[in-house]
Amino acid sequence: MLLVMVFVMGACEKKETEETVTTENSTSKVTMSQRPLVSILDNEDTDLASVELVNEKMEWRYYDGDEDPNAGTWYEGWNKRNGWAYPEGWLDWGSTPMDFTEEEWPTYEGTVFNTDSKTKGQVLQKNEEGRAKSTYFLRHTFTLTQEQAENIYALEITARYNDAMTMYINGSPVGGFHNIPTANYSENLEYGAQEKVADGDFLEETFIVDDVSSITNGFIPGEYTGTVNENGDTRYALSEAATDDDGNTFVDITIAVELHAYNPEDNEASFELLNFVVNPDETELAADSEEVKNIAMNPGENERLLNFTWNALSSEAGEIQLAEGSNPEEFSEEKARIFEADTTELSYTKFTSIDYFVNKGTIEIEPDKEYLYRVGNAEAYSPVYSLNTQDITDGHDAIFLADPQIGTGTIPTDVFGWERTLKQAFETVPEASFILNAGDFVDTANKESEYDAYFTPEILASYPTVTTVGNHDVAVNYRNHFNEPNQSNLGEDEAGSDYYFTYGNVLYMVLNTNNLNNEEHVQFLEETVAETADQAFDWKVVLFHQSIYAAGKQALNEDAPARQEALVPAFDKLAIDVVFMGHDHTYGRTYQMHDFEEVTDVEFEDEENTIALNPKGTLYVTNSSASGSKYYDFEEVNDPYLAVKEQFYVPTFSHIQFTKDRFTMTACRTDTMEEFDSYTIKKNE
């Protein structure tokens, strides 16, 4: 095949093309165009204390045309709108080209954009009716040494805009709502704002970006090696970063602004960047740091134990104070039982000197009780939260969901959808014992701001979550937020490993399928079933992230066949009843499956074939996004294994119920609360 490799070093730079005849698994090296490698700051200035980057000579590229600049990018195929917001040459997962160029965009020096020709700055085109277009796209790319970029701990940004905007740093959205609709935009070329800003007026906001991990996720000039995979796609890896005479390496950083008008009758859209301060005064920023935050509960080894995790500024070990009661105002420390944290260690450092420490501990509980609790130590305690346990003598209920993936849209809109889903789920299933979350809690595994956002819904402090490592969660940050029971050394990576717990008459086994050693997962399943053989379980359940029976994008995942070939025989052998999965951002429920095929001789109690009597095989269920942060379209694939598949482009969740002889699942969409799918398995003696 003929491979054309195109690399663009940054705004206003020429691109260099190398044409090479390649075959599968062949490799070739491409040396980037040798442009001057110069930081916008003095290369020797690495302290970067309160550095202002805004000036009248800032060079922007802008687009005021009628096409979506995201069209043709790698992200368009993943239903992500922000492929246009990354530096030119940027590689997704460090290997896949975004395939975006701004080279035909006009250039402007300054800080102001406006559709009104009478105002200062760059005039943006209106439509044929003389009205503001739905969306305008602005980009400014600058270069720092990598050492300078790594020393940035915060940004302070002030901007004026009319009507709404999203700002990105290297493709990652920053700041708050900035007047965009609470449900975000479904398309780039879309009107909309929470409120209309009058023509000639603007909103002015100053906001702090305290998680700057995206700063170092820019484009690194250098020599890249391209390799053609078995699908004929070329993937790249940085083999050697380019350096100047002093040995400095560099990174291109892009500020991108997506500016929206209110509606088709709107006359004006405008944007002005007033300040972009690198490393503002840390003493002022520190005052906003929560002393105790991100409380998470995981089920313990069994139904009488709960595992806790929280982050605190105190380096001293914390404790969990637990008392019976229902009114937080009546919580009494004197009446509380004390459970000390088992471990306390450094979690992460915010800015340069604000250390958060992770605490983990376990409490003992009784069924059908109303509890109150708080966590912390004498330096600071959390608020008091309620915790109600269930009577599971006759079974238990749970809420199954997947892929909140906070940060893949914008953090405020993702949190809005996430809170809404949880609120509706617990209004539907107030008796739920816990949440089953099939993974992808955040979008960027090491972004603590996304974990802060994930934990925003206060209801998460009152219900345990069965956590699953998603592919977007693979970092030690995940371990620092969750406390999974019975961790094994199988299926392990930096985030976690395979684990299990028991809850009444159900054995739950959770796999970390980001680890591609499927033989270890099978070993874990077999060893766990053997280890718990003395317990009389009516049901065996498996939970993992990457769906092996998908209807959307992940049906084409190159790792899916290997997982399926390894895991399905183990599920058959061990008589697994139900497998819960995510990753596909669509909804899918299989038929009863055995030996990779639909079980065709199932006896059903109803004409709709939704109440199965003593069926052979395993049921596989994949849930869509729980927040609405991202959805995938259905793919044209052969999926005879699916009895139901749905893509509403709205968040979904499922009500799960186990009794001694019955499993029931009901799936709901959150916009109408319609129960769009249900399925029951009945077991008779």
XYZ file of C-alpha atoms in Angstrom:
685
model
C 0.000 0.000 0.000
C 1.028 3.620 -0.372
C 1.488 5.501 2.893
C 1.687 9.281 3.034
C 2.906 10.621 6.368
C 2.093 14.236 7.102
C 3.357 16.083 10.186
C 2.737 19.705 10.999
C 4.915 21.208 13.707
C 2.648 23.999 14.790
C 0.755 27.028 13.653
C 2.270 28.832 10.685
C 4.818 26.108 10.050
C 5.250 24.278 6.795
C 4.451 20.586 6.727
C 6.867 17.953 5.561
C 5.601 14.915 3.684
C 7.474 11.672 3.238
C 6.080 9.065 0.872
C 6.972 5.464 1.558
C 5.800 2.146 0.174
C 4.907 0.023 3.187
C 3.601 -3.393 4.030
C 2.041 -4.809 7.166
C 4.225 -4.436 10.274
C 6.774 -2.386 8.342
C 8.255 0.649 10.034
C 9.684 3.921 8.839
C 11.116 6.981 10.558
C 10.053 10.506 9.821
C 12.120 13.482 10.909
C 10.044 16.572 11.478
C 10.628 19.804 9.576
C 13.527 21.619 11.172
C 11.794 24.797 12.294
C 13.409 26.927 14.996
C 12.793 25.416 18.425
C 12.085 28.426 20.603
C 9.954 28.864 23.716
C 7.811 32.000 23.901
C 9.609 32.592 27.204
C 13.296 32.649 28.007
C 14.431 29.015 27.887
C 16.251 29.484 31.199
C 13.134 30.813 32.933
C 11.631 27.724 34.532
C 10.080 29.234 37.685
C 7.241 30.882 35.740
C 5.797 32.866 38.649
C 2.658 34.818 37.635
C 3.602 34.999 33.956
C 1.075 36.765 31.705
C 0.878 35.285 28.193
C -1.716 37.650 26.718
C -0.358 40.368 24.432
C -1.441 42.261 21.342
C 0.904 40.212 19.166
C -0.724 36.855 19.991
C -1.160 35.005 16.730
C -4.470 33.205 16.254
C -5.920 31.022 13.584
C -9.714 31.260 13.280
C -12.493 29.652 11.297
C -15.776 31.435 10.512
C -16.887 29.214 7.642
C -19.856 26.887 7.324
C -18.220 23.458 7.716
C -17.474 21.564 10.899
C -13.677 21.680 11.405
C -13.922 18.395 13.275
C -14.986 16.620 10.081
C -12.349 14.180 8.922
C -10.520 14.041 12.243
C -9.808 10.822 14.095
C -12.253 11.906 16.795
C -15.152 12.349 14.381
C -15.295 8.568 14.106
C -15.634 8.357 17.892
C -18.442 10.923 18.145
C -16.110 13.357 19.902
C -16.418 16.979 18.775
C -13.024 18.330 19.839
C -10.540 16.824 17.380
C -10.003 20.335 15.985
C -8.879 21.657 19.413
C -5.547 19.801 19.686
C -2.132 20.959 18.467
C -1.358 20.034 14.892
C 0.498 16.723 14.774
C -0.982 15.554 18.098
C -1.327 11.797 18.526
C -4.218 10.194 20.422
C -2.914 7.698 22.983
C 0.505 8.800 21.756
C 0.126 6.854 18.521
C -2.880 7.770 16.369
C -2.863 10.954 14.239
C -5.747 13.352 14.827
C -5.620 14.281 11.131
C -6.378 17.958 11.654
C -4.723 20.982 10.092
C -5.384 24.686 10.478
C -3.136 25.700 7.578
C -5.988 27.198 5.526
C -7.455 29.111 8.459
C -6.937 32.899 8.396
C -4.401 34.460 10.775
C -4.980 37.336 13.217
C -2.753 39.073 15.757
C -4.526 40.386 18.831
C -6.999 39.262 21.481
C -10.486 40.312 20.282
C -12.967 38.662 17.910
C -16.403 40.084 17.064
C -19.089 39.772 14.400
C -19.705 43.552 14.703
C -17.517 45.309 12.141
C -17.622 48.540 14.171
C -15.725 47.071 17.109
C -12.003 46.542 17.451
C -10.329 43.247 16.675
C -10.881 40.568 14.081
C -14.284 40.718 12.403
C -15.997 37.334 12.107
C -18.252 36.640 9.149
C -22.022 36.565 9.541
C -24.392 34.372 7.542
C -26.292 35.417 4.415
C -29.091 36.891 6.528
C -26.623 39.138 8.313
C -26.950 37.194 11.564
C -24.318 35.510 13.690
C -23.423 31.999 12.654
C -23.951 29.229 15.165
C -20.277 28.654 15.979
C -16.853 30.198 15.527
C -13.565 28.388 16.136
C -10.406 30.088 17.430
C -6.926 28.653 18.041
C -3.688 30.015 19.479
C -0.657 27.715 19.688
C 2.504 28.541 21.628
C 5.665 26.644 22.474
C 7.405 26.037 25.804
C 10.295 23.856 26.771
C 9.058 20.631 28.304
C 10.686 21.644 31.584
C 8.700 24.869 31.610
C 5.458 23.023 30.839
C 6.086 20.514 33.622
C 6.570 23.352 36.123
C 3.130 24.839 35.515
C 0.822 24.161 38.460
C -2.167 26.409 37.678
C -3.625 28.885 35.212
C -5.749 31.966 35.870
C -7.798 32.935 32.829
C -10.077 35.926 32.283
C -12.253 36.096 29.188
C -15.214 38.047 27.835
C -17.688 36.400 25.505
C -21.096 36.622 23.869
C -23.086 34.328 24.059
C -21.412 31.056 25.180
C -18.010 29.427 24.892
C -16.008 26.320 25.616
C -12.262 26.759 26.070
C -9.814 23.910 25.557
C -6.168 23.454 26.529
C -4.664 20.801 24.249
C -8.128 19.465 23.535
C -9.240 19.256 27.188
C -12.126 21.564 28.179
C -11.365 23.904 31.096
C -13.360 26.264 33.288
C -17.081 26.109 34.064
C -20.288 26.226 32.045
C -19.446 29.590 30.418
C -23.142 29.863 29.551
C -23.262 26.721 27.388
C -26.437 24.591 27.684
C -26.470 22.240 30.675
C -26.776 19.267 28.322
C -23.901 20.520 26.137
C -24.064 20.564 22.336
C -24.631 17.443 20.279
C -22.951 19.032 17.240
C -20.299 21.686 16.772
C -22.413 23.827 14.429
C -25.220 24.347 16.912
C -26.781 27.450 18.406
C -27.469 27.624 22.115
C -26.737 29.222 25.477
C -28.279 29.150 28.923
C -29.258 32.794 28.554
C -29.147 35.424 25.836
C -26.393 38.031 26.128
C -27.527 41.384 24.738
C -25.866 42.641 21.587
C -22.963 44.903 22.483
C -22.683 43.312 25.915
C -20.634 40.386 27.191
C -20.111 38.032 30.085
C -16.751 38.341 31.837
C -15.389 35.462 33.901
C -12.150 34.715 35.701
C -11.505 31.050 36.397
C -8.721 28.922 37.780
C -7.425 25.800 36.076
C -5.903 23.845 38.947
C -5.458 20.545 37.078
C -2.990 21.332 34.315
C -2.067 17.806 33.271
C -3.302 18.647 29.775
C -0.538 21.276 29.421
C 2.134 18.607 28.986
C -0.154 16.627 26.663
C 0.735 18.771 23.662
C 2.684 17.946 20.528
C 6.389 17.177 20.971
C 8.553 17.988 17.944
C 10.973 15.216 17.065
C 11.534 12.041 15.109
C 8.622 9.622 14.954
C 8.492 5.986 13.886
C 5.462 4.851 11.900
C 4.316 1.227 11.917
C 1.568 -0.260 9.754
C -0.668 -2.597 11.767
C -2.624 -5.602 10.540
C -5.578 -3.357 9.618
C -3.395 -1.245 7.359
C -3.449 1.717 9.759
C -0.255 3.541 10.617
C 0.524 4.144 14.268
C 3.349 6.384 15.412
C 5.707 6.559 18.361
C 8.111 9.296 19.364
C 11.587 7.850 18.933
C 13.592 10.990 19.674
C 12.456 14.460 20.727
C 14.043 17.361 18.873
C 16.415 19.515 20.923
C 18.043 22.919 20.639
C 21.766 23.556 21.144
C 21.270 23.522 24.935
C 19.520 20.159 24.944
C 16.028 21.545 25.609
C 13.036 19.606 24.314
C 9.799 21.396 23.475
C 6.018 21.050 23.500
C 3.377 22.840 21.413
C 0.346 23.927 23.450
C -2.956 24.981 21.904
C -5.618 27.246 23.424
C -8.838 26.646 21.476
C -12.153 28.465 21.842
C -15.526 27.259 20.577
C -17.797 30.330 20.493
C -21.578 29.911 20.135
C -24.368 32.357 19.322
C -27.706 32.085 21.133
C -30.084 31.320 18.248
C -30.509 31.946 14.494
C -31.949 35.412 15.217
C -28.849 36.470 17.153
C -26.911 39.402 15.702
C -23.639 39.099 17.583
C -20.964 36.742 18.867
C -17.720 37.929 20.448
C -14.685 36.790 22.382
C -11.822 38.590 24.093
C -8.981 36.995 26.037
C -8.009 39.436 28.800
C -5.601 37.363 30.877
C -3.870 34.008 30.688
C -1.633 33.879 33.765
C 0.709 30.950 34.305
C 1.252 30.012 37.971
C -0.783 32.661 39.808
C -0.103 33.246 43.518
C -0.427 29.834 45.155
C -1.272 31.190 48.619
C -4.522 32.618 47.297
C -5.390 29.413 45.467
C -4.802 27.189 48.495
C -7.684 28.715 50.427
C -10.186 26.896 48.187
C -8.788 23.413 48.854
C -11.199 21.077 50.655
C -9.721 19.525 53.784
C -11.570 16.209 53.359
C -13.015 15.143 50.014
C -13.952 12.367 47.586
C -15.427 9.852 50.024
C -16.002 6.519 48.328
C -17.582 3.341 49.644
C -16.952 -0.082 48.150
C -18.671 -3.251 49.315
C -16.443 -5.171 51.698
C -15.635 -8.861 51.535
C -19.256 -9.639 52.409
C -22.523 -7.885 53.215
C -21.447 -7.049 56.783
C -18.406 -5.015 55.761
C -17.949 -1.740 53.915
C -14.652 -0.385 52.614
C -13.991 3.363 52.693
C -11.590 5.672 50.868
C -11.154 9.429 51.194
C -8.567 12.104 50.505
C -7.507 14.605 53.175
C -4.981 17.376 53.649
C -3.913 15.918 56.974
C -0.943 13.551 56.854
C -2.114 11.897 60.066
C -4.213 8.741 59.860
C -7.940 9.356 59.846
C -10.907 7.406 61.121
C -14.511 6.576 60.328
C -17.028 7.503 63.030
C -20.225 5.435 62.702
C -23.403 5.825 64.751
C -26.996 4.690 64.378
C -29.438 7.426 63.439
C -31.152 9.203 60.570
C -30.753 12.927 61.316
C -27.261 14.265 60.566
C -27.836 17.158 62.962
C -28.168 14.675 65.821
C -24.917 12.848 65.113
C -22.992 12.249 68.337
C -19.273 11.489 68.371
C -19.663 10.066 71.881
C -22.116 7.438 70.624
C -20.124 6.586 67.508
C -18.013 3.514 66.941
C -14.521 4.347 65.720
C -12.850 2.502 62.844
C -9.309 3.681 62.197
C -7.894 3.934 58.703
C -5.796 0.925 57.754
C -3.510 2.927 55.469
C -2.600 6.575 54.976
C -0.206 7.619 52.222
C 0.412 10.474 49.825
C -2.218 10.577 47.104
C -1.129 13.583 45.020
C 0.173 17.132 45.253
C -2.059 20.004 44.201
C -0.194 23.026 42.846
C 3.327 22.696 44.332
C 2.859 22.197 48.057
C -0.716 21.140 48.871
C -0.500 17.434 49.576
C -3.548 15.197 49.688
C -3.292 11.899 51.550
C -5.437 8.859 50.804
C -7.041 7.042 53.744
C -8.547 3.572 53.518
C -10.501 1.716 56.178
C -13.232 -0.871 56.738
C -16.331 -0.720 58.943
C -18.644 -3.416 60.280
C -22.364 -2.996 59.636
C -25.619 -4.816 60.282
C -28.465 -5.256 57.798
C -31.592 -3.094 57.807
C -30.059 -0.251 59.823
C -29.990 3.530 59.557
C -26.499 4.902 60.141
C -24.746 8.248 60.210
C -21.023 8.657 59.667
C -18.183 11.060 59.049
C -14.511 10.602 58.187
C -11.349 12.517 59.050
C -9.402 13.301 62.195
C -9.035 16.073 64.761
C -7.582 18.382 62.105
C -10.727 18.180 59.967
C -13.795 15.992 59.532
C -16.133 15.611 56.595
C -19.802 16.539 56.889
C -22.053 13.875 58.392
C -23.643 11.573 55.828
C -26.422 9.011 56.031
C -25.883 5.329 55.261
C -28.788 2.898 55.202
C -28.253 -0.843 54.935
C -30.842 -3.195 53.493
C -32.552 -6.336 54.700
C -31.359 -8.849 52.117
C -33.003 -11.940 53.575
C -35.161 -12.265 50.462
C -32.679 -10.795 48.001
C -31.296 -7.418 47.024
C -31.510 -4.640 44.443
C -28.750 -2.737 42.669
C -28.290 -0.059 40.010
C -26.188 -1.016 37.001
C -24.601 1.729 34.898
C -21.423 2.437 32.954
C -19.117 5.063 31.507
C -19.827 8.356 33.253
C -16.373 9.272 31.849
C -16.374 12.737 33.377
C -14.367 15.151 31.244
C -14.884 13.725 27.783
C -17.499 16.406 27.087
C -17.013 19.312 29.446
C -16.768 18.740 33.172
C -19.817 20.885 34.099
C -22.118 19.311 31.502
C -20.878 15.799 32.265
C -21.492 16.346 35.992
C -24.961 17.715 35.238
C -25.847 14.532 33.365
C -24.169 12.297 35.958
C -26.061 13.884 38.864
C -29.319 13.664 36.966
C -28.862 9.967 36.215
C -28.043 9.137 39.827
C -31.004 11.152 41.105
C -33.413 9.375 38.780
C -31.865 5.972 39.448
C -32.236 6.233 43.216
C -35.733 7.672 42.924
C -36.524 4.530 40.921
C -34.600 2.127 43.185
C -34.402 3.730 46.667
C -33.806 0.298 48.189
C -30.647 -0.319 46.146
C -27.808 -1.903 48.087
C -25.140 -0.476 45.785
C -24.200 0.757 42.318
C -22.586 -1.569 39.796
C -20.343 0.723 37.711
C -18.724 -0.943 34.683
C -15.887 1.576 34.511
C -14.529 4.718 32.882
C -15.146 7.000 35.838
C -13.055 9.760 34.261
C -11.777 10.619 30.796
C -8.104 11.204 31.651
C -6.762 8.726 34.175
C -4.440 11.105 36.018
C -6.676 14.204 36.121
C -7.694 14.760 39.732
C -10.102 17.507 38.682
C -12.147 14.858 36.885
C -12.237 12.684 40.017
C -13.312 15.738 42.017
C -16.104 16.202 39.499
C -17.065 12.513 39.534
C -17.609 12.704 43.306
C -19.716 15.880 43.071
C -23.083 14.095 43.527
C -23.523 13.904 47.307
C -25.557 10.719 46.986
C -22.324 8.829 46.246
C -21.371 9.346 49.900
C -24.435 7.358 50.997
C -24.289 4.305 48.713
C -21.455 1.862 47.982
C -20.204 1.437 44.419
C -18.883 -1.776 42.918
C -16.024 -0.268 40.933
C -14.471 -1.538 37.707
C -11.303 -0.249 36.086
C -12.092 1.212 32.659
C -9.504 1.894 29.981
C -9.694 5.616 30.816
C -9.019 4.864 34.506
C -5.671 3.098 34.239
C -3.451 5.064 36.623
C -2.569 4.953 40.309
C -5.150 7.719 40.816
C -7.841 5.041 40.587
C -6.317 3.099 43.511
C -6.231 6.323 45.501
C -9.998 6.713 45.213
C -11.369 3.205 45.653
C -10.899 0.359 48.140
C -11.794 -2.912 46.446
C -12.052 -6.079 48.586
C -10.231 -9.364 48.076
C -7.741 -7.898 45.603
C -5.785 -10.588 43.836
C -2.433 -10.397 42.084
C -4.124 -11.515 38.871
C -5.191 -9.131 36.120
C -3.174 -6.453 37.855
C -1.970 -3.090 36.580
C -1.252 0.242 38.240
C -4.969 0.869 38.812
C -6.050 -2.453 40.304
C -6.587 -6.153 39.774
C -9.303 -8.782 39.630
C -11.321 -9.007 42.864
C -14.500 -10.502 44.292
C -17.001 -10.113 47.100
C -20.075 -11.947 48.285
C -23.425 -10.340 48.958
C -26.146 -12.585 50.316
C -26.769 -15.359 47.815
C -24.688 -13.792 45.013
C -20.998 -14.141 44.195
C -19.701 -11.052 42.398
C -16.409 -11.277 40.468
C -14.878 -8.148 38.916
C -12.196 -8.335 36.226
C -9.661 -5.695 35.249
C -9.748 -6.468 31.541
C -7.375 -3.619 30.714
C -4.801 -6.255 31.561
C -4.726 -8.333 28.383
C -3.513 -11.480 30.125
C -6.823 -13.285 29.694
C -5.368 -16.491 31.087
C -4.931 -14.728 34.430
C -8.577 -13.657 34.391
C -9.631 -17.236 33.787
C -7.334 -18.376 36.605
C -8.887 -15.809 38.928
C -12.424 -16.940 38.081
C -11.600 -20.598 38.633
C -9.731 -19.978 41.877
C -12.466 -17.732 43.261
C -15.240 -20.208 42.520
C -13.160 -22.965 44.133
C -12.298 -20.816 47.160
C -15.963 -19.999 47.806
C -17.316 -23.462 47.015
C -18.415 -23.958 50.614
C -20.919 -21.101 50.268
C -24.319 -21.746 48.726
C -24.695 -19.138 45.995
C -27.833 -18.993 43.904
C -26.220 -16.642 41.408
C -22.775 -15.955 40.009
C -22.127 -12.562 38.384
C -19.131 -11.126 36.517
C -18.476 -7.430 35.891
C -15.820 -5.899 33.625
C -15.411 -2.893 31.356
C -14.736 -3.924 27.749
C -17.868 -5.416 26.214
C -17.337 -8.650 24.318
C -20.829 -8.575 22.791
C -21.126 -4.985 21.573
C -23.245 -3.225 18.969
C -21.243 -0.019 18.541
C -17.660 1.034 18.043
C -16.256 -1.560 20.408
C -17.654 -4.385 18.293
C -14.664 -3.627 16.053
C -12.137 -3.510 18.899
C -9.136 -5.615 17.960
C -8.856 -6.948 21.535
C -12.479 -8.133 21.739
C -12.081 -11.497 19.933
C -9.228 -12.580 22.216
C -11.218 -11.673 25.339
C -14.253 -13.464 24.022
C -12.339 -16.609 23.064
C -10.687 -16.806 26.493
C -13.502 -15.752 28.802
C -16.643 -17.280 27.295
C -15.536 -20.916 27.810
C -14.706 -20.055 31.433
C -18.128 -18.462 31.943
C -19.744 -21.571 30.451
C -17.669 -23.930 32.579
C -18.292 -22.021 35.817
C -22.019 -21.493 35.125
C -21.900 -17.705 35.285
C -25.458 -16.381 35.181
C -24.994 -12.738 34.169
C -22.119 -10.624 32.834
C -22.324 -6.813 33.083
C -20.141 -4.655 30.793
C -19.647 -1.123 29.429
C -17.161 0.602 27.090
C -19.449 0.643 24.032
C -21.586 3.689 24.954
C -24.590 1.852 23.487
C -27.103 -0.485 25.099
C -27.114 -4.180 24.268
C -28.588 -7.367 25.760
C -27.747 -10.755 24.329
C -29.799 -13.869 24.080
C -28.919 -16.622 26.510
C -25.468 -17.555 25.203
C -23.463 -20.787 25.457
C -20.397 -21.859 23.514
C -20.458 -18.552 21.576
C -23.964 -19.254 20.250
C -27.531 -18.324 21.112
C -29.267 -20.959 23.207
C -32.292 -21.686 21.023
C -34.253 -24.082 23.237
C -34.992 -21.657 26.091
C -38.474 -21.998 27.558
C -40.157 -18.620 28.093
C -43.099 -17.806 30.309
C -44.284 -14.918 28.120
C -44.903 -14.260 24.436
C -42.276 -11.491 24.368
C -39.544 -13.958 25.354
C -38.400 -11.882 28.324
C -39.066 -14.314 31.208
C -36.781 -17.323 30.815
C -37.362 -20.512 32.799
C -34.245 -22.396 33.934
C -32.281 -21.299 30.861
C -28.935 -22.712 29.947
C -26.049 -20.324 29.370
C -25.119 -16.762 30.293
C -26.797 -13.399 29.773
C -24.539 -10.487 28.717
C -25.641 -6.882 29.239
C -23.827 -3.724 28.082
C -25.001 -0.316 29.296
C -24.624 3.039 27.560
C -23.204 6.262 29.014
C -24.411 7.185 32.505
C -23.651 10.881 32.045
C -24.232 11.565 28.362
C -20.617 12.620 27.934
C -20.159 10.488 24.790
C -22.100 8.030 22.636
C -21.137 5.700 19.789
C -23.196 4.942 16.720
C -24.106 1.399 15.820
C -21.634 -0.279 13.502
C -22.540 -2.404 10.516
C -21.390 -5.642 12.076
C -22.821 -9.111 12.293
C -24.354 -9.201 15.763
C -26.698 -12.207 15.865
C -25.951 -12.519 19.563
C -27.984 -9.407 20.478
C -31.640 -9.752 21.379
C -31.925 -6.011 22.047
C -29.768 -3.048 21.066
C -30.605 0.608 21.561
C -28.946 3.978 21.077
C -31.095 6.865 22.299
C -28.205 9.314 22.710
C -29.375 9.878 26.276
C -28.011 8.373 29.516
C -29.319 4.996 30.639
C -29.261 2.865 33.785
C -30.669 -0.508 34.804
C -32.501 -1.726 37.900
C -31.081 -5.116 38.921
C -32.781 -7.456 41.369
C -31.778 -10.848 42.755
C -33.935 -13.155 44.877
C -33.324 -16.818 45.614
C -34.908 -18.020 42.397
C -35.238 -14.911 40.222
C -33.018 -12.373 38.469
C -34.750 -9.334 36.985
C -33.298 -6.480 34.987
C -35.151 -3.361 33.850
C -33.386 -0.739 31.707
C -34.437 2.938 31.740
C -33.656 5.975 29.605
C -33.305 9.163 31.639
C -35.055 11.669 29.355
C -38.497 10.036 29.505
C -37.875 7.412 32.234
C -39.296 4.847 29.826
C -38.498 1.240 30.741
C -37.241 0.227 27.313
C -36.009 -3.297 28.102
C -36.635 -5.947 30.714
C -35.536 -9.511 31.215
C -36.053 -12.137 33.905
C -34.408 -15.451 34.655
C -36.365 -17.859 36.844
C -34.737 -20.824 38.485
C -36.891 -23.630 39.802
C -35.741 -26.542 41.917
